[in-house]
CSV table of C-alpha atoms and ligand atoms in Angstrom, one decimal:
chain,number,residue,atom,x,y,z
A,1,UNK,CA,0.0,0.0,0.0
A,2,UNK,CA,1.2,3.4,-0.9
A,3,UNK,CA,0.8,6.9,0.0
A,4,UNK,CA,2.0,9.3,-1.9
A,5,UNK,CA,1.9,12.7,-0.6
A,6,UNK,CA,2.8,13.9,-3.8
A,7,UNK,CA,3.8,12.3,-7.1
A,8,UNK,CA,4.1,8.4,-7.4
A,9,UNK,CA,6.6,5.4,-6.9
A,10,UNK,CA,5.4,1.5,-7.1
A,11,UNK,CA,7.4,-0.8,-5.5
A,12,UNK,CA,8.4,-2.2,-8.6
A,13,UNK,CA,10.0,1.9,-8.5
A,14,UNK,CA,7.6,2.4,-11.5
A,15,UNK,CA,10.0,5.3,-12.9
A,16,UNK,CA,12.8,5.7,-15.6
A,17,UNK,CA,15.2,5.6,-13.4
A,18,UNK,CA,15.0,9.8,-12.8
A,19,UNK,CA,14.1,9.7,-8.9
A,20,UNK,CA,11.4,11.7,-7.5
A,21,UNK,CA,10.6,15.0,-6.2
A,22,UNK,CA,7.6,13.4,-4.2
A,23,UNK,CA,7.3,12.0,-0.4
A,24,UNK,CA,6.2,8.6,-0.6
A,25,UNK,CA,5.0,6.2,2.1
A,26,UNK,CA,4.7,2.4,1.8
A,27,UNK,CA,2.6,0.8,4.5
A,28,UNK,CA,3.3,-2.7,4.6
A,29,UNK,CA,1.3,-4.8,7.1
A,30,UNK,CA,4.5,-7.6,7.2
A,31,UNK,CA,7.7,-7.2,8.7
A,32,UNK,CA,9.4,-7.5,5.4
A,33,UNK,CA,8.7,-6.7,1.2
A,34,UNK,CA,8.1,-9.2,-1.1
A,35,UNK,CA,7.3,-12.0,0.1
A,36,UNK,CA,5.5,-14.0,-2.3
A,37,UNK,CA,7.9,-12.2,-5.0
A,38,UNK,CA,10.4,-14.6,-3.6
A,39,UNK,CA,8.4,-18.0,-4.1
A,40,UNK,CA,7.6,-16.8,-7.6
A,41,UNK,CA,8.5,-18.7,-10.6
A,42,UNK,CA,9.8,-21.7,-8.3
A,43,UNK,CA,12.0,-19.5,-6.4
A,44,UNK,CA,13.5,-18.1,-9.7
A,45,UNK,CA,10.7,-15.5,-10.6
A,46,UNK,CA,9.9,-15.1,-14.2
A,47,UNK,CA,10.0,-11.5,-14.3
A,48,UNK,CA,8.8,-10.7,-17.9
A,49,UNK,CA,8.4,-12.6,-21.0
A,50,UNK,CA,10.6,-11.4,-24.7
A,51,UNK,CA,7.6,-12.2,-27.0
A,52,UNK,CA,5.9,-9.5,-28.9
A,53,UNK,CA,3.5,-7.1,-26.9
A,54,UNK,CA,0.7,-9.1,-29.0
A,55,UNK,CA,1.7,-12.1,-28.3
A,56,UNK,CA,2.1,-12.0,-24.4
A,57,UNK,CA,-1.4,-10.5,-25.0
A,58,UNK,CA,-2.6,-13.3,-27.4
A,59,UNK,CA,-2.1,-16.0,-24.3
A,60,UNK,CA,-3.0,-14.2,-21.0
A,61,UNK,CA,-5.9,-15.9,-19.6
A,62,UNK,CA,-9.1,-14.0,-20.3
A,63,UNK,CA,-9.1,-10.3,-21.9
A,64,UNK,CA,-5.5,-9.7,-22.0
A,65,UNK,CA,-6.2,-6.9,-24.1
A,66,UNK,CA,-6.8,-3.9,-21.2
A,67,UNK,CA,-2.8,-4.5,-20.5
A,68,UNK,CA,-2.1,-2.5,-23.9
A,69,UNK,CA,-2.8,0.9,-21.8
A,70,UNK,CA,0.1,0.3,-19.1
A,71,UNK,CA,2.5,-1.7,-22.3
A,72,UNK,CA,2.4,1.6,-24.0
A,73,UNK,CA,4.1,3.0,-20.9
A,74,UNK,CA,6.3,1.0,-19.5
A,75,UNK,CA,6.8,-2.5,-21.5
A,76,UNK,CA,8.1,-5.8,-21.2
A,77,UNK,CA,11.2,-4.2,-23.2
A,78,UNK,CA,11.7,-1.8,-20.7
A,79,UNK,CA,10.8,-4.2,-17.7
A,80,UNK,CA,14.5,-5.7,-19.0
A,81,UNK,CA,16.4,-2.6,-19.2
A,82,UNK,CA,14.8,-1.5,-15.7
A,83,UNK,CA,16.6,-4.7,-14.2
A,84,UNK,CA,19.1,-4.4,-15.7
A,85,UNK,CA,20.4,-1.1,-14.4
A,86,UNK,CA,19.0,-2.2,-11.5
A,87,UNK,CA,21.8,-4.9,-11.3
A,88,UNK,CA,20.0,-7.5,-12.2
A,89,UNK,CA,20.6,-9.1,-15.8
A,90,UNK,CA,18.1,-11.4,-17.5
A,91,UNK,CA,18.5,-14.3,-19.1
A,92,UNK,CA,16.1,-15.3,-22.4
A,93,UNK,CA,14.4,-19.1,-21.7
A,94,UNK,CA,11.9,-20.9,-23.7
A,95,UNK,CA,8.5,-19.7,-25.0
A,96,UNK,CA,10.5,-16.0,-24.4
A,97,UNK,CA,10.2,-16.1,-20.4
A,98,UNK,CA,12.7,-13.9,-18.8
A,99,UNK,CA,14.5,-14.9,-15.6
A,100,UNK,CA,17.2,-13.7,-13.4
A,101,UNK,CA,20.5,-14.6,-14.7
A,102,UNK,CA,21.2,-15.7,-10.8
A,103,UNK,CA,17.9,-18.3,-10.8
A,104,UNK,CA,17.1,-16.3,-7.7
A,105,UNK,CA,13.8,-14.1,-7.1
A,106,UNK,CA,15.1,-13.1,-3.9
A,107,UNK,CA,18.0,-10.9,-6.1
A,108,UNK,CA,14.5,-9.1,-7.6
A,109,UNK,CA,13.4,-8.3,-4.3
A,110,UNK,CA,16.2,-7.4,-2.9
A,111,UNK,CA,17.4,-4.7,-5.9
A,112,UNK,CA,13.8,-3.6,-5.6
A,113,UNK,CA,14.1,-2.8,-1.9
A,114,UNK,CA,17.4,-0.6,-2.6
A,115,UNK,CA,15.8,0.7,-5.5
A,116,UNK,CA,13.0,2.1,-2.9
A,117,UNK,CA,15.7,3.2,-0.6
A,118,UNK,CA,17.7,5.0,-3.3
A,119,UNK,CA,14.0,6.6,-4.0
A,120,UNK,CA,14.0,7.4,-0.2
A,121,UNK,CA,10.7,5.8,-0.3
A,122,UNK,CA,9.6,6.0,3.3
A,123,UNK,CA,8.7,2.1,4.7
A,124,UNK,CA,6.5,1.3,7.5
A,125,UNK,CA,6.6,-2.2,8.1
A,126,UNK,CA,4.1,-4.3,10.9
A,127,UNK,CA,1.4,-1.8,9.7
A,128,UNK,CA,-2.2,-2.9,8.5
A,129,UNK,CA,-4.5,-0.4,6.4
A,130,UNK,CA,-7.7,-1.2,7.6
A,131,UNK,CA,-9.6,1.4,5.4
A,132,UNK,CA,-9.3,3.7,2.3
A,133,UNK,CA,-11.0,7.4,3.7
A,134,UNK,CA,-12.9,8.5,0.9
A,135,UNK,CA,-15.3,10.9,-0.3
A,136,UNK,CA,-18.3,10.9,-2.7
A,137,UNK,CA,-15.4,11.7,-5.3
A,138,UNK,CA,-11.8,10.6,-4.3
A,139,UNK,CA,-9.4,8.9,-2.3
A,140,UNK,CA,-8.4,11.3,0.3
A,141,UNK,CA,-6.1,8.5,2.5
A,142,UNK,CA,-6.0,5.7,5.0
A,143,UNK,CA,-6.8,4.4,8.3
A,144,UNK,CA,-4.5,2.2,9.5
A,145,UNK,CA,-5.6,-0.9,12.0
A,146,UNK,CA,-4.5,1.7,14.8
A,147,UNK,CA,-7.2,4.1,14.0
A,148,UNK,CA,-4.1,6.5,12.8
A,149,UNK,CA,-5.1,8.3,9.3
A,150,UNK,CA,-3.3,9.0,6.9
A,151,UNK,CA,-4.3,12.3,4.5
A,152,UNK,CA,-2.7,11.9,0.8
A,153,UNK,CA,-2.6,13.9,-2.4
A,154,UNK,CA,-3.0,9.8,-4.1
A,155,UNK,CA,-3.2,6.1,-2.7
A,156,UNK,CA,-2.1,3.6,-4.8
A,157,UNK,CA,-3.9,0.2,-3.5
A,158,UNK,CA,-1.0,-2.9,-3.5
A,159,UNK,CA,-2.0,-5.2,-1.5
A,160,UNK,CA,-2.5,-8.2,-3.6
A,161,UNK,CA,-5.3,-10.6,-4.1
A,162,UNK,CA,-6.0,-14.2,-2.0
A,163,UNK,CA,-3.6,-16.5,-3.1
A,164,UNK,CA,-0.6,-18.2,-0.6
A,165,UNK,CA,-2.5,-15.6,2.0
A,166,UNK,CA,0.6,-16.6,4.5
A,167,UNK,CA,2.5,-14.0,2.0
A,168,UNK,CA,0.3,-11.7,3.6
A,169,UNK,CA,-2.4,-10.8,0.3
A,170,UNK,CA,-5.3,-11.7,2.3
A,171,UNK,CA,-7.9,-9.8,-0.4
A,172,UNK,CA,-8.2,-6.7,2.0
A,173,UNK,CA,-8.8,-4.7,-1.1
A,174,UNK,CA,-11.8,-6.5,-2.5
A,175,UNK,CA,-13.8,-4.2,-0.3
A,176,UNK,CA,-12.2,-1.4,-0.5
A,177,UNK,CA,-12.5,-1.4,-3.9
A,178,UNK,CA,-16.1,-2.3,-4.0
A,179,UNK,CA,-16.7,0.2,-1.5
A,180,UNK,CA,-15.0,2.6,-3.9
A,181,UNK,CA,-17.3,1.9,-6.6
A,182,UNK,CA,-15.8,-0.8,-8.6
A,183,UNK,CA,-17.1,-4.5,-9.4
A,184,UNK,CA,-14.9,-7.2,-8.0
A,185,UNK,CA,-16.0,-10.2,-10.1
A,186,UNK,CA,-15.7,-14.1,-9.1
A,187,UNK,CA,-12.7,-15.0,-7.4
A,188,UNK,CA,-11.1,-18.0,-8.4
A,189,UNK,CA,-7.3,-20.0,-8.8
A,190,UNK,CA,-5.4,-19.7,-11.8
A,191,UNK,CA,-2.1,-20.6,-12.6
A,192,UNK,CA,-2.1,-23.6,-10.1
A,193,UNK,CA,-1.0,-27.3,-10.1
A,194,UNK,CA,-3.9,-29.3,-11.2
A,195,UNK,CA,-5.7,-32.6,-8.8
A,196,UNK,CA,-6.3,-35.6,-10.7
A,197,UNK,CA,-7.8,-38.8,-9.0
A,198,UNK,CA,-6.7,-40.8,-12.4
A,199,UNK,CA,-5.1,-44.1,-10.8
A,200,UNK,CA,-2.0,-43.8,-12.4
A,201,UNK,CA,-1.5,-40.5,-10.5
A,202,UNK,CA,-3.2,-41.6,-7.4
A,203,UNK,CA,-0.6,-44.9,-7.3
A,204,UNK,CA,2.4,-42.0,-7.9
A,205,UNK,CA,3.3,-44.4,-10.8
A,206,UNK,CA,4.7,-41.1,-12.1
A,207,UNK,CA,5.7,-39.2,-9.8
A,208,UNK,CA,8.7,-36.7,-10.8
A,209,UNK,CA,8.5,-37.5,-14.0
A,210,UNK,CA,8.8,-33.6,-16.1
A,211,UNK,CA,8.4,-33.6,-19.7
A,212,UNK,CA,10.3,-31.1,-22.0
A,213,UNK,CA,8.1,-29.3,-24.5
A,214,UNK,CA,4.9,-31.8,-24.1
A,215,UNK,CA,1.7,-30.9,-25.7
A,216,UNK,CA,-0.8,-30.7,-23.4
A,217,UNK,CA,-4.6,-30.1,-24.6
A,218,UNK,CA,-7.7,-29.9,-22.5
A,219,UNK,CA,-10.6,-31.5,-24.1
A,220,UNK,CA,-14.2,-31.4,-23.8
A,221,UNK,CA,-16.9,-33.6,-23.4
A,222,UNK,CA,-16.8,-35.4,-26.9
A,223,UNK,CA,-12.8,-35.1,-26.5
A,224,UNK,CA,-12.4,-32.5,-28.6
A,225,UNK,CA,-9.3,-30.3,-27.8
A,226,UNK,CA,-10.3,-26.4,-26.8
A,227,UNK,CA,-7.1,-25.5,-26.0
A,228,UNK,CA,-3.2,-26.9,-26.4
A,229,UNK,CA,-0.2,-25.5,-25.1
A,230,UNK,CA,3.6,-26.8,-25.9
A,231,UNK,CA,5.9,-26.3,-22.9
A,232,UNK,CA,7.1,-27.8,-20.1
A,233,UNK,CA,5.2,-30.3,-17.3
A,234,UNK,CA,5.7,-33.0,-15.0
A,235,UNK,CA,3.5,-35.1,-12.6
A,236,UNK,CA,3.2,-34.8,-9.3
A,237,UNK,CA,2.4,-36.9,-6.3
A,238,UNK,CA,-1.5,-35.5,-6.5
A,239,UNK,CA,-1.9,-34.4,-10.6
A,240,UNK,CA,-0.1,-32.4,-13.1
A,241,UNK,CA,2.0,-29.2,-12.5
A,242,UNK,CA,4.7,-26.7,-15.1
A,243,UNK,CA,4.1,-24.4,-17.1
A,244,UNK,CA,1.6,-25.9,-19.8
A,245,UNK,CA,-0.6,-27.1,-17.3
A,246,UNK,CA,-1.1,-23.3,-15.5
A,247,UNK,CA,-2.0,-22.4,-18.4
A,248,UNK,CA,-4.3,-24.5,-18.9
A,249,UNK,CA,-6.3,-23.6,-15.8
A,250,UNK,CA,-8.2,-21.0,-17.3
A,251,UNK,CA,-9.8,-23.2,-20.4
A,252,UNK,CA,-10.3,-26.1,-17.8
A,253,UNK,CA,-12.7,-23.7,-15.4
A,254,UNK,CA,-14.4,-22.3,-18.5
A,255,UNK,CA,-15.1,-25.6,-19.8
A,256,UNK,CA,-16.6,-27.0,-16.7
A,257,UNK,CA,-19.0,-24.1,-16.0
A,258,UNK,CA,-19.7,-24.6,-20.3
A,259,UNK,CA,-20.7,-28.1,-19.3
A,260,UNK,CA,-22.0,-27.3,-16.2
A,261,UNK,CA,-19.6,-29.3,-14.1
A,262,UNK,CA,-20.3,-29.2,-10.2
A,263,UNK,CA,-17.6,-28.4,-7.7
A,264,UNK,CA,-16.6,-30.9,-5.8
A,265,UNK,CA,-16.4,-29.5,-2.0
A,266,UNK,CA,-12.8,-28.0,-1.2
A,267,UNK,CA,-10.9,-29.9,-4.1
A,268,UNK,CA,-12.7,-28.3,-7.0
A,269,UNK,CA,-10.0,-30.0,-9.9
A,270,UNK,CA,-11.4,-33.9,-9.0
A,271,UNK,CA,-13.5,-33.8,-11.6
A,272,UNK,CA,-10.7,-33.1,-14.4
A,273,UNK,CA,-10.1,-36.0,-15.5
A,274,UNK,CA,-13.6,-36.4,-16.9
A,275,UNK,CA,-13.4,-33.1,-19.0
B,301,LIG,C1,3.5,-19.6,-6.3
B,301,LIG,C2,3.5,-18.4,-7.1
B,301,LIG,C3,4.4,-18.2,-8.2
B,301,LIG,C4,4.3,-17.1,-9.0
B,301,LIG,N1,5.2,-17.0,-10.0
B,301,LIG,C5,5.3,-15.8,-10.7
B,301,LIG,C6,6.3,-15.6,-11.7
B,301,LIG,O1,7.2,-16.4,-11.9
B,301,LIG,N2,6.3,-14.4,-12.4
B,301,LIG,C7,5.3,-13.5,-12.1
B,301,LIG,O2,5.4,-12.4,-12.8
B,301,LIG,N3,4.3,-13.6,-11.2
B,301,LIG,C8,4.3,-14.8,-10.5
B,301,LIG,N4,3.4,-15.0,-9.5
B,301,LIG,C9,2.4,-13.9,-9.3
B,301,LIG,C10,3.1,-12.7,-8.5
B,301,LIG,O3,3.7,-13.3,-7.4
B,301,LIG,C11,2.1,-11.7,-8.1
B,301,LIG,O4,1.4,-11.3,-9.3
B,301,LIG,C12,2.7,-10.5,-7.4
B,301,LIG,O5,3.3,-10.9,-6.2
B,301,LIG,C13,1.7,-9.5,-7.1
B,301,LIG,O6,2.3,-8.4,-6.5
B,301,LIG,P1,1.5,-7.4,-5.6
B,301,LIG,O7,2.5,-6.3,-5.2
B,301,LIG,O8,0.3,-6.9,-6.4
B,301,LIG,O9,0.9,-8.2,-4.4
B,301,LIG,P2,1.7,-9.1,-3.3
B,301,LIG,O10,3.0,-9.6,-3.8
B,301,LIG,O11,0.7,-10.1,-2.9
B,301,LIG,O12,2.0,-8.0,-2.2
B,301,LIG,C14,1.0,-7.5,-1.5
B,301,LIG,C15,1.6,-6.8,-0.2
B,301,LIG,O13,0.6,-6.1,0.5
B,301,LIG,C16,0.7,-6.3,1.9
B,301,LIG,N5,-0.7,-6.1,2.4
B,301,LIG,C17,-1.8,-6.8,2.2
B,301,LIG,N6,-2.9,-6.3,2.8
B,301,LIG,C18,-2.4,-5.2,3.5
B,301,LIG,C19,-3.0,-4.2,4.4
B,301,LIG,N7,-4.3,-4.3,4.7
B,301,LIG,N8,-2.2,-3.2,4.9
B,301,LIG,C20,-0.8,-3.1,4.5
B,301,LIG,N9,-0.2,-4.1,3.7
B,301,LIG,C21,-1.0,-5.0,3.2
B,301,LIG,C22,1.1,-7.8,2.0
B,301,LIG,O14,1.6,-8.1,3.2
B,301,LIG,C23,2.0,-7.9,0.8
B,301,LIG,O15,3.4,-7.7,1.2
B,301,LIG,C24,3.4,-16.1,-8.7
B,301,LIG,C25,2.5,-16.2,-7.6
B,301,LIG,C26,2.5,-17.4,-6.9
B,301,LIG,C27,1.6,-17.5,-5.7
């Protein structure tokens, strides 16, 4: 969560590299930054991908199309330079996913954090927002869990959204941002390991096993393939995980609700195998 009292910086430092004139605050409920930053990607953290704007477009899950606005700002070209001169190179992988030449996310954190500090970016950590203060027309600042409020020229909400809550995104903004006026639509996993209750994964026959560049297609009812993606996978002790699999997450969900599949209780995927 940020407060700027005037003028903006993300934590990603969101500028070219100029500095700012502004005072900003970060409120950060945790005792430390980026925590689920450092799982990401395995513990490597693919940063950005190298494919054409329309192409990273072509395969994000849903309307990928309302990320054109922020790419003609700051783009995945420019994500790579930013690292760069933030001391940490990137290194080109398949499918054009960019990682840290190290293999470590926490490097991305870390260059991040001094990039805040060089920014003088004030940081208040162990503090929870517990509200937005607004009026019929703006944002005018923050409560904090403490009843302390915090008047601002501009908040900019970061506080994440529900997944590996121990990272501390808990969905606190949901309803702030509802209360603000906005629709939150349905919640739900993407980008996560599929279940299966096929035997062969149930008995772990292949447990461990990755593939290199499989093709992996989900298939509906009459087995007809909606979607196919080329890239990495392996199996797991409880279903299917890699890259092509999470992206097969969104097609999978769409086809069940097409075909009117029923959740099964708190293991929704069980039921994959019969898509
Ligand atoms: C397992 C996993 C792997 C991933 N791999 C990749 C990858 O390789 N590449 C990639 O680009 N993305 C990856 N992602 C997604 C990526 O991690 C998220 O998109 C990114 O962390 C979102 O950043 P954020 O700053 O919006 O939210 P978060 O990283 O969730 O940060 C939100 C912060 O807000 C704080 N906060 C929450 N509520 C409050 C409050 N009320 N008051 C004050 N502070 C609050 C939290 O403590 C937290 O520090 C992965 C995600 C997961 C779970």
């Amino acid at each position: 969560m940020h407060c700027h009292r005037r003028g903006a910086v993300r934590f990603n430092g969101g500028n070219r590299g100029g500095g700012t004139k502004e005072k900003v605050l970060l409120i950060e409920k945790g005792n430390k930054l980026g925590r689920k930053l450092a799982i990401s990607g395995g513990g490597r953290c693919n940063v950005t991908n190298r494919l054409p704007v329309d192409e990273i477009i072509r395969h994000m899950p849903g309307n990928g199309r309302f990320l054109y606005s922020a790419f003609a700002i700051f783009n995945n070209e420019d994500i790579i330079k930013f690292f760069g001169r933030l001391g940490v190179p990137l290194k080109e992988e398949d499918h054009g996913r960019m990682f840290p030449v190290s293999d470590r996310a926490q490097d991305v954190v870390e260059a991040l954090a001094k990039e805040l500090k060089r920014l003088k970016v004030e940081i208040r950590f162990n503090t929870a927002v517990k509200k937005l203060l607004m009026d019929d027309e703006k944002i005018l600042g923050v409560r904090l869990e403490d009843g302390t409020e915090i008047l601002s020229k501009s908040v900019v909400v970061a506080v994440g959204g529900k997944a590996v809550p121990q990272t501390g995104s808990t969905g606190d903004g949901y309803a702030w941002a509802e209360k603000a006026g906005h629709t939150v639509t349905e919640l739900y996993p993407t980008e996560v390991p599929v279940i299966s209750k096929e035997p062969f994964i149930q008995a772990r026959t292949l447990q461990g096993l990755s593939l290199r560049n499989a093709t992996v297609s989900v298939l509906n009812k009459k087995g007809k393939p909606v979607i196919t993606h080329q890239m990495d996978m392996i199996f797991t002790h409880f279903g299917l995980s890699g890259p092509a699999v999470l992206r097969c997450l969104q097609p999978i969900r769409r086809q069940r609700i097409k075909e009117k599949w029923r959740c099964a209780g708190p293991n929704p995927h069980s039921n994959i195998d019969r898509t």
